[in-house]
JSON list of C-alpha atoms in Angstrom, two decimals:
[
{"chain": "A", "resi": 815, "resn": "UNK", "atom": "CA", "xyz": [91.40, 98.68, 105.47]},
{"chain": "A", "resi": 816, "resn": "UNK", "atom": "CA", "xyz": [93.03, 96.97, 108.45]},
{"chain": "A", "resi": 817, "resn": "UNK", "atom": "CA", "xyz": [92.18, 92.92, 108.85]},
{"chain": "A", "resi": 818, "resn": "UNK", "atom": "CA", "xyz": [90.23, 93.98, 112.17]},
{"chain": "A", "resi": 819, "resn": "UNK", "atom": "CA", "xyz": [88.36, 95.96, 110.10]},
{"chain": "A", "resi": 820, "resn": "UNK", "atom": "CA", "xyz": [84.80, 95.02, 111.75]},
{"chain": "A", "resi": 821, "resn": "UNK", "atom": "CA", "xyz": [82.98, 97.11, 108.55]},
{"chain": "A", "resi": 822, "resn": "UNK", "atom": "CA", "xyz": [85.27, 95.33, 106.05]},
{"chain": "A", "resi": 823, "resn": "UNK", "atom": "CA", "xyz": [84.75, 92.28, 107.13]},
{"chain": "A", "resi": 824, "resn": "UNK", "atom": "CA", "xyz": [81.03, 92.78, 106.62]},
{"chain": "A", "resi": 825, "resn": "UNK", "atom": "CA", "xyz": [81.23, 94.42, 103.58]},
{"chain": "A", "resi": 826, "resn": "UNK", "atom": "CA", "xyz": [82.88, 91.44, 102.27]},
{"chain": "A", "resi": 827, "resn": "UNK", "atom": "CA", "xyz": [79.86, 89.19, 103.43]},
{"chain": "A", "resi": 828, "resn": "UNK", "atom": "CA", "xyz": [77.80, 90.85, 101.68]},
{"chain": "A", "resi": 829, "resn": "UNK", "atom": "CA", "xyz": [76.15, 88.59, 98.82]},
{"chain": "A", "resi": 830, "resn": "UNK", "atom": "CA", "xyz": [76.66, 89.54, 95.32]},
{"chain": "A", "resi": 831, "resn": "UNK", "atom": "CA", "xyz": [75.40, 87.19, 92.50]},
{"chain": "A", "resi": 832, "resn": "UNK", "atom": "CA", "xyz": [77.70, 84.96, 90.53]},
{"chain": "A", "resi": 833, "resn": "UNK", "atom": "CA", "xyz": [77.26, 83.34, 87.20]},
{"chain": "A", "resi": 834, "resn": "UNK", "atom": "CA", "xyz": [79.30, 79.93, 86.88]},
{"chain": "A", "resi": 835, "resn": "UNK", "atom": "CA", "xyz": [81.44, 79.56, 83.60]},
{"chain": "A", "resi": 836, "resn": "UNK", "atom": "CA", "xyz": [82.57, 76.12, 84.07]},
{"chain": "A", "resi": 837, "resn": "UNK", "atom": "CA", "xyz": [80.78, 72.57, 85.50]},
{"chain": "A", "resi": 838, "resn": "UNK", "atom": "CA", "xyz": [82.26, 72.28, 88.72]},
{"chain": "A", "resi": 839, "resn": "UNK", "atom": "CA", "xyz": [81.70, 68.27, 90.03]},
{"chain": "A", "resi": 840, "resn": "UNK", "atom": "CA", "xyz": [80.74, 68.40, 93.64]},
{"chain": "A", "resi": 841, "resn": "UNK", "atom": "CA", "xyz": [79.90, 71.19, 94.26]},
{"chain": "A", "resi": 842, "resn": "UNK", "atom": "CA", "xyz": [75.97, 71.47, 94.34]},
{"chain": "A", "resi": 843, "resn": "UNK", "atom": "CA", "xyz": [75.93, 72.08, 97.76]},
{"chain": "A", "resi": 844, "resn": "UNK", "atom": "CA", "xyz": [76.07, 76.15, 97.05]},
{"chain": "A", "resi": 845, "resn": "UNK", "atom": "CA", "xyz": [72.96, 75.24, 94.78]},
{"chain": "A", "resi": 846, "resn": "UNK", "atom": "CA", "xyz": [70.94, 73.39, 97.11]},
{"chain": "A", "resi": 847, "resn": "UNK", "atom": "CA", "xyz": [72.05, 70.35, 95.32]},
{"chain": "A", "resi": 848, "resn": "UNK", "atom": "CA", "xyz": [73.96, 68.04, 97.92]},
{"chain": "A", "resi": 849, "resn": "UNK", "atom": "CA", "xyz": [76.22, 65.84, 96.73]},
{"chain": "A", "resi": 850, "resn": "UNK", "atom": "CA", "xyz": [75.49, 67.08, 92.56]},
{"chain": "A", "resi": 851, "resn": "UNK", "atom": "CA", "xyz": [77.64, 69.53, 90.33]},
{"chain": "A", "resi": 852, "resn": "UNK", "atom": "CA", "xyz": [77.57, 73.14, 89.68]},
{"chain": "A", "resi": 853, "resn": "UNK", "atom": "CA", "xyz": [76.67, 73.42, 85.56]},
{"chain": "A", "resi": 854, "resn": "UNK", "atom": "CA", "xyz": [77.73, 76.17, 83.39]},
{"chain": "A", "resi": 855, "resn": "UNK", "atom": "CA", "xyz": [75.54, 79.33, 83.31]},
{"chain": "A", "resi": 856, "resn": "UNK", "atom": "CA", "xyz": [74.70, 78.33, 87.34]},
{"chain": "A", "resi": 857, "resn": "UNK", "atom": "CA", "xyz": [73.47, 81.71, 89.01]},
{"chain": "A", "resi": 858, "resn": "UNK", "atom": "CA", "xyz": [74.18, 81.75, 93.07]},
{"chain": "A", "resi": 859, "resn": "UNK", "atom": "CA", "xyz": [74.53, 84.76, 95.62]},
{"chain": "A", "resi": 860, "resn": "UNK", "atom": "CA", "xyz": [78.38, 84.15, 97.23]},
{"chain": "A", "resi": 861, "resn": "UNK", "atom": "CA", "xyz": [79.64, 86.66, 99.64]},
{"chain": "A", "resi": 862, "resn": "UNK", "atom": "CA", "xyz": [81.94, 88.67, 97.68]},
{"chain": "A", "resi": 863, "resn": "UNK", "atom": "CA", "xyz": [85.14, 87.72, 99.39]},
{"chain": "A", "resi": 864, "resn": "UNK", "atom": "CA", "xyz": [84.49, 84.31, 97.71]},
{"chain": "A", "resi": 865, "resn": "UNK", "atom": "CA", "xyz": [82.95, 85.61, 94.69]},
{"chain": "A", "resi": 866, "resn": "UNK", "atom": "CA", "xyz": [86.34, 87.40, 94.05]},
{"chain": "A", "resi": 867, "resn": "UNK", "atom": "CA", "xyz": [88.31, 84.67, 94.62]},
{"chain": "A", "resi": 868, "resn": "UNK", "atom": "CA", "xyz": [86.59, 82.80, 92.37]},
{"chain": "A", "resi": 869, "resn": "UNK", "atom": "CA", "xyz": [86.14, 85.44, 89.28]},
{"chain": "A", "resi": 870, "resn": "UNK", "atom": "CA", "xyz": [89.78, 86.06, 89.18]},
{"chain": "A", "resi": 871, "resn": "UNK", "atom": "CA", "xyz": [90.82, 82.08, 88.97]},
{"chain": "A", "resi": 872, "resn": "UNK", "atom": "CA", "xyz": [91.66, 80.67, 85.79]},
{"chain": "A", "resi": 873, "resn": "UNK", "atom": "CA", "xyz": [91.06, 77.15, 84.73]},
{"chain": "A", "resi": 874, "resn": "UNK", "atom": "CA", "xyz": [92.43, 76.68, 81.03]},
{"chain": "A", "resi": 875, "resn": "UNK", "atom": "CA", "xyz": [91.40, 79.88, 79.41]},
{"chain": "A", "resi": 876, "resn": "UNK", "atom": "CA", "xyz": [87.68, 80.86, 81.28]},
{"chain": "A", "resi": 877, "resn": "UNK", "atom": "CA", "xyz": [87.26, 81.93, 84.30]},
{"chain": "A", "resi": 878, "resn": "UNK", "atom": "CA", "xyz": [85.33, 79.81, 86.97]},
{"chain": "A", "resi": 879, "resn": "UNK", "atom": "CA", "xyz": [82.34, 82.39, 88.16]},
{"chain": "A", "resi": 880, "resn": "UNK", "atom": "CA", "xyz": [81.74, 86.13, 86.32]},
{"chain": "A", "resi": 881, "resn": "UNK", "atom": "CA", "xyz": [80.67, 88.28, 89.20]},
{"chain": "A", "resi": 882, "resn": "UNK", "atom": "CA", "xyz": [77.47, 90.16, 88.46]},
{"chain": "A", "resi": 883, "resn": "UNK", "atom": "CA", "xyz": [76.43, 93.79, 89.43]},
{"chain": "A", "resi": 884, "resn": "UNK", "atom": "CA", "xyz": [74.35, 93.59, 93.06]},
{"chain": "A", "resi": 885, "resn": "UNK", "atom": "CA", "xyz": [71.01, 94.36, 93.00]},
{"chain": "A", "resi": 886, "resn": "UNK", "atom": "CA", "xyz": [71.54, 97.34, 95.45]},
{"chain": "A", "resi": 887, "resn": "UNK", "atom": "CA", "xyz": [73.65, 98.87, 92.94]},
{"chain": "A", "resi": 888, "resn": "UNK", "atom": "CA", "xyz": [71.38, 97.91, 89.78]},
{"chain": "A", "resi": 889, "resn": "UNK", "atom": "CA", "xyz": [69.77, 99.65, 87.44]},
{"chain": "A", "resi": 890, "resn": "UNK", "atom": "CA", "xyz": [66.79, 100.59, 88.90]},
{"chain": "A", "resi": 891, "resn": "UNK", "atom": "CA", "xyz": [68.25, 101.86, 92.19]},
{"chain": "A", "resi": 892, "resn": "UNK", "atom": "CA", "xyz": [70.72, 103.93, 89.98]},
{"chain": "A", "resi": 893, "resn": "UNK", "atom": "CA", "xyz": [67.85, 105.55, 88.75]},
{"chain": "A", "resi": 894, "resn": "UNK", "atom": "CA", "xyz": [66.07, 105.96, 91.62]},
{"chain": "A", "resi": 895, "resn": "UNK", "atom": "CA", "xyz": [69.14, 107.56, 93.18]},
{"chain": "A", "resi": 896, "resn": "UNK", "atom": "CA", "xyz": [69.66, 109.95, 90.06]},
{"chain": "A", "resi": 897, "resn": "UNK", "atom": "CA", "xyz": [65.54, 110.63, 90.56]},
{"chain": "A", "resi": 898, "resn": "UNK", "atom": "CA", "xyz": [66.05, 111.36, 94.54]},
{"chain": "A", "resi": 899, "resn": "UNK", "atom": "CA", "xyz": [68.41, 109.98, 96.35]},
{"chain": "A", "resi": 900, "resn": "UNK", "atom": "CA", "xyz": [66.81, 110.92, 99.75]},
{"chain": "A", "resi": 901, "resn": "UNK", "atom": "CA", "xyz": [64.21, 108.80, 98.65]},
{"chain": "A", "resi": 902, "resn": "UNK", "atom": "CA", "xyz": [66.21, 105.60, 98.82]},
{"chain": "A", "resi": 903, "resn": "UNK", "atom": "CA", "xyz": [66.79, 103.35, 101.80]},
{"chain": "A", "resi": 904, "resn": "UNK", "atom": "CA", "xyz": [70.12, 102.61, 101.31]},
{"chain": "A", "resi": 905, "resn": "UNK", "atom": "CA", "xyz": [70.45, 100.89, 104.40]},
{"chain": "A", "resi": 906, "resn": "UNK", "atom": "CA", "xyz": [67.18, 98.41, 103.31]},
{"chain": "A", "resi": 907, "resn": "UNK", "atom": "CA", "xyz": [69.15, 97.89, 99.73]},
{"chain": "A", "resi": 908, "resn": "UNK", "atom": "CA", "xyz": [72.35, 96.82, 101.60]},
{"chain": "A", "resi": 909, "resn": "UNK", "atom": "CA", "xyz": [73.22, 97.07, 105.37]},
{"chain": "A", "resi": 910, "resn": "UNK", "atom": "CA", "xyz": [77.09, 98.12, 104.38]},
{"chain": "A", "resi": 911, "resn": "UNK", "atom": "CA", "xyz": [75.66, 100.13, 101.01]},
{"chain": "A", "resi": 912, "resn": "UNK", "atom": "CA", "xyz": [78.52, 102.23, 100.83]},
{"chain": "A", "resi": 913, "resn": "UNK", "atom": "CA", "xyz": [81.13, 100.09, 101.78]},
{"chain": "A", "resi": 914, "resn": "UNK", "atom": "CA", "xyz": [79.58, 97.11, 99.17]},
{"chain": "A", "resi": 915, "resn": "UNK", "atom": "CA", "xyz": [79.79, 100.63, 96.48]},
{"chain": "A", "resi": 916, "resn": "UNK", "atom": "CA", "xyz": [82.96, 100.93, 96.85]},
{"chain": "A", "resi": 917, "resn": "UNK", "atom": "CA", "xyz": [84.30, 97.74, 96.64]},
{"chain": "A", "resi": 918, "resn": "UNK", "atom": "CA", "xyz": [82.04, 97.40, 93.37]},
{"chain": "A", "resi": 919, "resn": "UNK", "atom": "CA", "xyz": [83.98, 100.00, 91.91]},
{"chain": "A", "resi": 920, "resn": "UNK", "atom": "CA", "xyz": [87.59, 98.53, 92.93]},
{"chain": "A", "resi": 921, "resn": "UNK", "atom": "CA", "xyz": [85.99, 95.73, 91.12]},
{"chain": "A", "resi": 922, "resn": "UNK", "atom": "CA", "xyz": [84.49, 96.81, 88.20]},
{"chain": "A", "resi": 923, "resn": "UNK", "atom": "CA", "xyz": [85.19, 99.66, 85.93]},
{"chain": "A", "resi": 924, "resn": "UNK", "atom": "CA", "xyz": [81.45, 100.95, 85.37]},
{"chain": "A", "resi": 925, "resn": "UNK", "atom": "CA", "xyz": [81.52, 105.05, 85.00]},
{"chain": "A", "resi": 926, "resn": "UNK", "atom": "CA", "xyz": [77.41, 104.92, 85.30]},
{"chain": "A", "resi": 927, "resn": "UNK", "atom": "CA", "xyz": [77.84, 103.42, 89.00]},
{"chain": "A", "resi": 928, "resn": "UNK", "atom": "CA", "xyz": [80.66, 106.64, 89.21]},
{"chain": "A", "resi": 929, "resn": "UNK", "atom": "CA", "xyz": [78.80, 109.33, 88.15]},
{"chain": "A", "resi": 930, "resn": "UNK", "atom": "CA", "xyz": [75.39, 108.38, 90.08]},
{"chain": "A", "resi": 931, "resn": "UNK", "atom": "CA", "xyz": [77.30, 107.73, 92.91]},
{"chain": "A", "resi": 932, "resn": "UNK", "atom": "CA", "xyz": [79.48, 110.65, 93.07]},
{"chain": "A", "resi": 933, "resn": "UNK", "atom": "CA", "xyz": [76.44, 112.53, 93.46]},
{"chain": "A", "resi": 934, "resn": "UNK", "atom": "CA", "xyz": [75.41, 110.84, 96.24]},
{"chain": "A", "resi": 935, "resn": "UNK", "atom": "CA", "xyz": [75.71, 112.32, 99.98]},
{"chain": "A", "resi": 936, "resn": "UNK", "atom": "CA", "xyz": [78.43, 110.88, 102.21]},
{"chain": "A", "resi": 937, "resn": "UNK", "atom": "CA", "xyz": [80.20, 109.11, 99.27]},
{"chain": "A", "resi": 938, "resn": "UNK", "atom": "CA", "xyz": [83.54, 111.19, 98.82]},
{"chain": "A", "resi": 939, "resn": "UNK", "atom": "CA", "xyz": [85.65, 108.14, 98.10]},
{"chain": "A", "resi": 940, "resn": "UNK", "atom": "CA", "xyz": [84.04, 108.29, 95.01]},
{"chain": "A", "resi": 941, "resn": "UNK", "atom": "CA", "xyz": [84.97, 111.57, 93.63]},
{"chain": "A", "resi": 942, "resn": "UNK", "atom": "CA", "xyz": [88.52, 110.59, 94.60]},
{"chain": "A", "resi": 943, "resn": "UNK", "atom": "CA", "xyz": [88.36, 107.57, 92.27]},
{"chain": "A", "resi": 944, "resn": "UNK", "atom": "CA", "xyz": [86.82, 109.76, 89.73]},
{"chain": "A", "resi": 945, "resn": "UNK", "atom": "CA", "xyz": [89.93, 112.13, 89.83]},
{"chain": "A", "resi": 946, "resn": "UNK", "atom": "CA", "xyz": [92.37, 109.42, 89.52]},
{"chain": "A", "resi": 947, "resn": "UNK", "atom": "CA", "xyz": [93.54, 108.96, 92.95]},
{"chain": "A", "resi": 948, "resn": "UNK", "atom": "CA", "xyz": [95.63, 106.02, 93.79]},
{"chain": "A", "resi": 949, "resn": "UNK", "atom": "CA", "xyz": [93.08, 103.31, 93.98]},
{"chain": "A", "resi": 950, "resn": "UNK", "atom": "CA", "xyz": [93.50, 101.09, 90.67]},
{"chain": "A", "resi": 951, "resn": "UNK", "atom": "CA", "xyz": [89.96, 99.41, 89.04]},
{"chain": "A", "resi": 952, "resn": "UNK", "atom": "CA", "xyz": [90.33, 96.11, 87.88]},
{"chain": "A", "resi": 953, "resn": "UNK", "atom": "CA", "xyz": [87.96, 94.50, 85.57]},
{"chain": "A", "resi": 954, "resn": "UNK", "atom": "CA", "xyz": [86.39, 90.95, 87.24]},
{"chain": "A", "resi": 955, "resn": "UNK", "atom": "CA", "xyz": [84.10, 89.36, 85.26]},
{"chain": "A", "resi": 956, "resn": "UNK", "atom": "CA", "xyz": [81.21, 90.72, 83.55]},
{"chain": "A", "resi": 957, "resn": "UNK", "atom": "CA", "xyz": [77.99, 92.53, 84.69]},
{"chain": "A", "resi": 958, "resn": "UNK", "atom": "CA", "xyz": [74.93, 92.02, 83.49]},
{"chain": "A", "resi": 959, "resn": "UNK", "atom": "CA", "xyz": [72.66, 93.64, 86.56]},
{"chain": "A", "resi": 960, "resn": "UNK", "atom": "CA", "xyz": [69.49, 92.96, 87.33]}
]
């Protein structure tokens, strides 16, 4: 990925919902709450550049957001794509799908996502994750889907 990556970029907008683990004073704007505070167990779409960020910060021993499995990649559309995956409007579910796929997988070590994926036409990064290439998973948060 180069930083003038146009796709990367935005593949990283891309919204992806996030579960707050901590009361966070001030910031209720990102809730439609001007001038209140974030409470624990908040739900809010962030892009996922901030999203990350966030999940891997550490205040005292929790973590300040868990990031939550996307809705294009939950598990209904898994099992739509295991059904048919012609079928699916990948493009309708998320306008970087495969891009927003992958990056889910960097950031969370689900073999389900994997496996359906793998399967998938056009989505050959996956099998090279699946045989152990270089790329390294690392566990953010937990998922809970939707």
């Amino acid at each position: 990925m180069s930083y003038y990556d146009i796709d990367a970029i935005l593949t990283d907008a891309q919204k992806v919902p996030c579960t707050f683990e901590l009361d966070i004073p001030g910031l209720g704007h990102i809730d439609d709450n001007a001038g209140g505070d974030i409470k624990r167990g908040t739900r809010v779409l962030l892009p996922l550049w901030l999203g990350e960020l966030l999940a891997v910060q550490r205040l005292g021993t929790s973590t300040v957001v868990n990031l939550d499995l996307p809705a294009s990649i939950a598990p209904r559309v898994l099992n739509a794509l295991r059904a048919d995956a012609r079928t699916v409007d990948l493009r309708a579910l998320a306008s970087h799908f495969y891009g927003l796929a992958a990056r889910v997988l960097d950031l969370f070590d689900e073999e389900e996502v994997v496996d359906v994926l793998s399967d998938v036409r056009g989505f050959s990064d996956i099998s090279f994750c699946r045989r152990g290439g270089t790329r390294k998973s690392r566990k953010i948060g937990g998922l809970t889907g939707n």
